[in-house]
Structure formats: C-alpha cells, structure tokens
CSV table of C-alpha atoms in Angstrom, one decimal:
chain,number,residue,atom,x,y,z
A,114,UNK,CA,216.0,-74.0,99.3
A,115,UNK,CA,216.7,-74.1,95.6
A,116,UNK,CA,213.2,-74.8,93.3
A,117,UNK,CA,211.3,-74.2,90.2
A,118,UNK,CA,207.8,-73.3,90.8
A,119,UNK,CA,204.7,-71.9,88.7
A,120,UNK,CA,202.8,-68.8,89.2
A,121,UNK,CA,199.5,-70.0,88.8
A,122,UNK,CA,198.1,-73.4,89.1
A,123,UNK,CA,195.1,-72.9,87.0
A,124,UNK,CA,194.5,-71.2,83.8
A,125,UNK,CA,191.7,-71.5,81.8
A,126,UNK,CA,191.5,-69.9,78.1
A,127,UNK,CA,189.1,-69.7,75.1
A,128,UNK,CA,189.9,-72.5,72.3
A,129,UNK,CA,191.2,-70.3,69.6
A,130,UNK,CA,193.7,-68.2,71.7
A,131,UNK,CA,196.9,-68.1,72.7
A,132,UNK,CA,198.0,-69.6,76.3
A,133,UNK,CA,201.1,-68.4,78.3
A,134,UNK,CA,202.2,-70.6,81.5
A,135,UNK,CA,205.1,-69.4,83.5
A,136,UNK,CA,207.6,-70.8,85.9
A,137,UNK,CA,210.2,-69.3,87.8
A,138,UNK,CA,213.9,-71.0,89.1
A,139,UNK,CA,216.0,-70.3,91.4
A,140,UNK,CA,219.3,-72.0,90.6
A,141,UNK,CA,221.1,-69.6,88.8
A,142,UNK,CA,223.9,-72.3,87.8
A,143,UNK,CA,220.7,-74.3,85.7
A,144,UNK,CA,221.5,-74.3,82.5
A,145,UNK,CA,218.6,-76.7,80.7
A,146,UNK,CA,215.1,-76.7,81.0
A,147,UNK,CA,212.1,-78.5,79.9
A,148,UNK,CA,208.4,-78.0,79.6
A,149,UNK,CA,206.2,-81.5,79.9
A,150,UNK,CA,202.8,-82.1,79.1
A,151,UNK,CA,200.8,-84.2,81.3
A,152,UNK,CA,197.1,-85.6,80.1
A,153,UNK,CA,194.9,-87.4,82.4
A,154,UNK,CA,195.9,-91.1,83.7
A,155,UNK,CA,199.4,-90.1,81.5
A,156,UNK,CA,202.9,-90.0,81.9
A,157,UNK,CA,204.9,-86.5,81.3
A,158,UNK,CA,204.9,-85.7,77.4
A,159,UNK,CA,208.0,-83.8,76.1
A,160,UNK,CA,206.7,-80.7,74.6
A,161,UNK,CA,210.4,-78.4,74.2
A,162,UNK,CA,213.3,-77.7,75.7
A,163,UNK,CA,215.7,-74.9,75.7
A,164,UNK,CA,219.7,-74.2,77.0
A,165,UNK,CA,220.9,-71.3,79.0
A,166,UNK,CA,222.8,-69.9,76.4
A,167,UNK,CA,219.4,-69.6,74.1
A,168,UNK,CA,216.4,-66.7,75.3
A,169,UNK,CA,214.0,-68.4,72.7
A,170,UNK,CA,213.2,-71.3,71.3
A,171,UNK,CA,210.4,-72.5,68.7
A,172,UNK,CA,208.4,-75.4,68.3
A,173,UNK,CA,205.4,-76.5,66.1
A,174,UNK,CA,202.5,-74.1,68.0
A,175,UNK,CA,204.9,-73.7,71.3
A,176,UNK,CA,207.6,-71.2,72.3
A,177,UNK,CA,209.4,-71.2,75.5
A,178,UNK,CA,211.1,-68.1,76.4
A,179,UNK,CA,213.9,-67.9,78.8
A,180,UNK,CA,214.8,-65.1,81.3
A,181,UNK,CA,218.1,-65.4,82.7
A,182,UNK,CA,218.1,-62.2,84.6
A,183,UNK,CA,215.1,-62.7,86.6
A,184,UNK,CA,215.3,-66.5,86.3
A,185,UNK,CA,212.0,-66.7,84.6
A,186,UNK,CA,211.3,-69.1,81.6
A,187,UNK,CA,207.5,-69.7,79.7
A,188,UNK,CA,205.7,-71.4,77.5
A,189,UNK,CA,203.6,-70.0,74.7
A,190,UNK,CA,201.0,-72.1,73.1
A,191,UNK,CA,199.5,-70.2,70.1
A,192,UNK,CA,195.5,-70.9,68.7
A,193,UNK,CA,195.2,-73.2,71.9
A,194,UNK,CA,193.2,-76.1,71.2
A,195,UNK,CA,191.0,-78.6,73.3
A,196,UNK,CA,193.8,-81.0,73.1
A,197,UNK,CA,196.0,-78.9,74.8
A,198,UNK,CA,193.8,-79.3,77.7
A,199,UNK,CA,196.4,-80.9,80.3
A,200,UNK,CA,198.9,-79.9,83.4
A,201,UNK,CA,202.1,-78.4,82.1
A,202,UNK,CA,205.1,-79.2,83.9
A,203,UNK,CA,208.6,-76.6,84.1
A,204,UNK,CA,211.4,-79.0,85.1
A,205,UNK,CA,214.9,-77.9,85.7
A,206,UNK,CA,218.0,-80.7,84.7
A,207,UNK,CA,220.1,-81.1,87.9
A,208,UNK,CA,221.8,-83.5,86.6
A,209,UNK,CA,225.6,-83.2,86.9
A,210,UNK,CA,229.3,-84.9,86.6
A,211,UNK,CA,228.4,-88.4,85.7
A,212,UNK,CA,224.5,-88.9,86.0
A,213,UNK,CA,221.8,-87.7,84.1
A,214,UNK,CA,218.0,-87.5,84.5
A,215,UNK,CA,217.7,-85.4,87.7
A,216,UNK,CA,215.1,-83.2,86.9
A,217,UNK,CA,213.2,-80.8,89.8
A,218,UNK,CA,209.9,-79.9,88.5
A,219,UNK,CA,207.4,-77.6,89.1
A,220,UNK,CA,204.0,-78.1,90.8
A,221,UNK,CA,202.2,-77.9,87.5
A,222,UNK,CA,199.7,-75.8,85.7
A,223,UNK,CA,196.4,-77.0,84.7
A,224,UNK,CA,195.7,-75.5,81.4
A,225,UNK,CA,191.6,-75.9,80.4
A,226,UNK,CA,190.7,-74.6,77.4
A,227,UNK,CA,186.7,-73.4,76.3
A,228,UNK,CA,185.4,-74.8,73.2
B,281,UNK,CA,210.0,-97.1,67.6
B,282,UNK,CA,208.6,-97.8,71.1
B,283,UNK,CA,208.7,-95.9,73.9
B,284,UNK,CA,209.5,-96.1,77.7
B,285,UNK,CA,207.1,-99.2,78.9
B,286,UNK,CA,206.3,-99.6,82.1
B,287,UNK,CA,204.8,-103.2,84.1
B,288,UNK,CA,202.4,-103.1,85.5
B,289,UNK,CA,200.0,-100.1,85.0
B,290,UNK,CA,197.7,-100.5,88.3
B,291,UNK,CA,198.8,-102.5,91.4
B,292,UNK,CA,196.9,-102.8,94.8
B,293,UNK,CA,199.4,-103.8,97.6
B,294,UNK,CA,199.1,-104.0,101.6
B,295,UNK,CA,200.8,-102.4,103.7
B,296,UNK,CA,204.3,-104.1,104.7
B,297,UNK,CA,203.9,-105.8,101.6
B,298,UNK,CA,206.6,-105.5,98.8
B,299,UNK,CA,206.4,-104.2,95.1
B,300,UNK,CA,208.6,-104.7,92.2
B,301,UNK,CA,208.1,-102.1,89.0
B,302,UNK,CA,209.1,-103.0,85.6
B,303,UNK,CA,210.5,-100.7,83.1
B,304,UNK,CA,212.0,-100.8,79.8
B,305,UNK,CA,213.6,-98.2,77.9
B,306,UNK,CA,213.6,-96.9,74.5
B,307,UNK,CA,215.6,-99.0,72.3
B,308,UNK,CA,219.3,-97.5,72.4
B,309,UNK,CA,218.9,-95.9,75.7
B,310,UNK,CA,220.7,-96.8,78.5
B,311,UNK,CA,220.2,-94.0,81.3
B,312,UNK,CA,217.1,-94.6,83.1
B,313,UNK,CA,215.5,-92.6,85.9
B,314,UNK,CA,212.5,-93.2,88.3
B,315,UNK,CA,210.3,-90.9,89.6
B,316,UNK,CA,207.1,-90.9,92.1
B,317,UNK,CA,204.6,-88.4,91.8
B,318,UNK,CA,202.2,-87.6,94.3
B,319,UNK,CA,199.2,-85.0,94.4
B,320,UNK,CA,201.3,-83.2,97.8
B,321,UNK,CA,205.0,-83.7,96.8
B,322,UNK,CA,204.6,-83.6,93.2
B,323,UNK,CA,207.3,-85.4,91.2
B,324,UNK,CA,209.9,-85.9,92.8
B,325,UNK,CA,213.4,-87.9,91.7
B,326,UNK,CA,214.0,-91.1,93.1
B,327,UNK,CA,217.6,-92.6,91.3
B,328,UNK,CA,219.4,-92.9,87.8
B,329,UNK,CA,220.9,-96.2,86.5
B,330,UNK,CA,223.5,-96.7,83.7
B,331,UNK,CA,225.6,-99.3,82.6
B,332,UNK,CA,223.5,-101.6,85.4
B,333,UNK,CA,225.5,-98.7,87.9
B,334,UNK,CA,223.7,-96.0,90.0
B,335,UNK,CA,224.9,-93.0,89.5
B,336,UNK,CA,222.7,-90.8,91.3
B,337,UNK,CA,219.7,-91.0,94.0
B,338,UNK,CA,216.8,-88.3,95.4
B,339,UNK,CA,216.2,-88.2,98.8
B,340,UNK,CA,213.8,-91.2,99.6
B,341,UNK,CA,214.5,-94.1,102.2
B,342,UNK,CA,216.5,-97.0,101.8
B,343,UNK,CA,213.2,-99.0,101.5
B,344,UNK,CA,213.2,-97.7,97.9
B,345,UNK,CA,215.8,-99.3,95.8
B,346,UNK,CA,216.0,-100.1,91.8
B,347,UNK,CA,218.5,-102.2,89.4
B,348,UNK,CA,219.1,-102.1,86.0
B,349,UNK,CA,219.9,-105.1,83.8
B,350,UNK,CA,222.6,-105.4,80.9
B,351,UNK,CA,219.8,-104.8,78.2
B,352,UNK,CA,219.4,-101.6,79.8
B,353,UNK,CA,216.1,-103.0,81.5
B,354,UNK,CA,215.5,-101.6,84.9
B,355,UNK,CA,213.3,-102.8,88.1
B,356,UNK,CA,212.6,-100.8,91.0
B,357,UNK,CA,211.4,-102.4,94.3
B,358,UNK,CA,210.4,-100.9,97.6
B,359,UNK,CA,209.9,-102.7,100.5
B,360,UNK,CA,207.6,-102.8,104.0
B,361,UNK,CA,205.3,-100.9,102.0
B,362,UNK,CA,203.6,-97.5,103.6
B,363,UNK,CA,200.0,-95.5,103.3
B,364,UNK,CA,202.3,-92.6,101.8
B,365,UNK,CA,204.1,-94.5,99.2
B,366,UNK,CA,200.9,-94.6,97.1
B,367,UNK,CA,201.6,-92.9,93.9
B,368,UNK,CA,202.3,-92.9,90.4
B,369,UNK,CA,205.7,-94.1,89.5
B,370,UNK,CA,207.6,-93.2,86.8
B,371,UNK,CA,210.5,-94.3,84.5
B,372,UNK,CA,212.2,-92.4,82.3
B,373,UNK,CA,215.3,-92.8,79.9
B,374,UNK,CA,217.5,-91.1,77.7
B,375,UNK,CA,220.1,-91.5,75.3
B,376,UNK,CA,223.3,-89.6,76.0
B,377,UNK,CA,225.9,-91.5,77.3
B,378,UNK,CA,227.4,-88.9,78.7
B,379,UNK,CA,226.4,-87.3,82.3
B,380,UNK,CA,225.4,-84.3,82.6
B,381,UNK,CA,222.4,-82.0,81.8
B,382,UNK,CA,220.8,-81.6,78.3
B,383,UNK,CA,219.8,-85.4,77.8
B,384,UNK,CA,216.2,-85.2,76.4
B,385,UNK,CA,214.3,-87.7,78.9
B,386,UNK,CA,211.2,-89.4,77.8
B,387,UNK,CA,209.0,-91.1,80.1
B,388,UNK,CA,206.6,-94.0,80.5
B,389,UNK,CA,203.0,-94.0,81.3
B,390,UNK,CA,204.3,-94.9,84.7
B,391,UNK,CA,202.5,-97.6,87.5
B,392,UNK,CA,199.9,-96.7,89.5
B,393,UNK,CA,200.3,-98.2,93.2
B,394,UNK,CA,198.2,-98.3,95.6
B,395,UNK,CA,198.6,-99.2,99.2
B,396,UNK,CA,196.0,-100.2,101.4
C-alpha cells in the first residue's frame, strides 16, 4: 500500500554538525509535505514545509529538499544543536476535495545529538 | 496567540469505560483533526471536523467518534474502552477554509490515556 516511511530510525550526531534525516513516499500524486518535530512527553512541532512544484525550501537552520523523481524528500539541520535532540516526523497531506488535515506520517527518526 | 489546547493531559480509564477529549483550536481556526499515536502504529488519522461537519475519517471503529462545536471547539469520545486504545491523542487545526492539501496544521500537546 501507499506510505511515507524513513530510512533510518536512529541517528546520532556531534553538536556542532550538520544532520540529514530522509524519508521516502510513495504517492506520486502527493503534492505537500511536512517535517514535524517531536520532543519528549510533546505534541508534533512544525518545523517546514514544502509543495510539489518546489525542490528546495529554506528555513532558519533547516532545509528540506524534495525529490520528485525518486519520491524522496529530507531535512537538513545545519550546526545541530542539543535542542534539536527529538524524533522527526515526514508527513504527507492526503487531504483532498473538501477536508483537510489528513496527514500519513512516517515512523519517525530519533535525532540525538553529542555535546 | 495561543495554540491548540488539549483537556485533559493524562487520564487513567478501565476497560469498557468511556472517555471524552477536549480540544480547542487556535483562535480563527476552524478545521480540526484528531490523531492517536501509538509506539506500534505510529500516528495515525482518526477524522476532520469543520463547520461542526465531518468531512473526513481514518480507518478506526465506530467506537471512536468526535464533534465539533460552533466556536470551532471540538470533543472526541470513544466508547467500551480497550487495552489497545491506550495512546497519546492528538488534535490539530488549521486555518484554511478551503479543503484540500497545503493547510499548515498545528497541533496540541495532545492527552495521554491510559487504559487499564
């Protein structure tokens, strides 16, 4: 069946570099996605998003790149800090005709970074 | 400006028991969502409401149902409670009026439940 998922579930990086957590979709049609951040005992942070008709987008400390071709899209986190210690969520918008809010997420990746 | 709000953070139910959850969106919006989340299943979409109206529901039972209020204020209540409904619930809303994709969606801290 149709789904976003992550590569990897872990990844663990030294404070001071840069981070890259990727997730791959399989709904061709999809045409907006989002990248959440998720801290302990939290609800799901919006961190950026980014349309089909766009292969890069740039936030403060955070790019997400889109691949339509091989339906891959990730997120870039430059001089990771401690506070960027957290599970990162990919979620596709399903939402269609007259309802909104129907995202399909990803399983997650659990970013520690090394002081 | 606030954001989503959700009552109450940490429940303990039995099972068979029913729960009502409480959420209330950002000020303006009027599209809200509900989501469970679950170590094994992840999150997963449960419904949208808008204009007190559901326009759209995941794949759960009918033992999970919601509402939404005309202040945009929405409840979600699942009944005969189970083991495997223990999870962290979440609300969500956004502002578009419009259907569609490309709505930002913020969510809430979300309500813990556990069923014993």
């Amino acid at each position: 069946g149709e789904s976003v998922g992550l590569h990897l579930p872990t990844l663990s990086v030294q404070e001071g570099d840069n981070s890259i957590i990727n997730c791959a979709y399989s709904n061709s049609a999809s045409d907006y996605f989002i990248w959440y951040k998720q801290e302990s005992g939290k609800g799901p942070q919006f961190i950026i998003d980014i349309r089909s008709n766009m292969d890069k987008r740039q936030g403060q400390r955070v790019t997400v790149l889109l691949n339509k071709t091989v339906k891959h899209l990730s997120l870039q986190i430059a001089a990771t800090q401690p506070g960027d210690s957290a599970v990162y969520f990919c979620a596709e918008d399903r939402s269609y005709g007259g309802s909104q809010g129907n995202l399909i997420f990803g399983k997650g990746t659990k970013l520690s970074v090394k002081p | 400006k606030a954001g989503v709000t959700q009552t109450p953070r940490y429940l303990i139910k039995t099972r068979g028991q029913q729960v009502t959850l409480s959420c209330s969106p950002i000020s303006g919006h009027r599209s809200v969502s509900w989501y469970q989340q679950t170590p094994g299943q992840g999150l997963q979409f449960l419904f949208e409401y808008f204009s007190e109206t559901q326009r759209n529901k995941g794949n759960f039972p009918g033992r999970f149902s919601g509402r939404q209020f005309s202040n945009s204020r929405s409840e979600m209540n699942v009944s005969t409670l189970e083991l495997g409904d223990s999870a962290l619930y979440l609300c969500a809303s956004s502002l578009a009026q419009l259907g569609g994709s490309g709505n930002t969606i913020y969510f809430g801290e979300g309500s813990w439940l556990t069923v014993v």
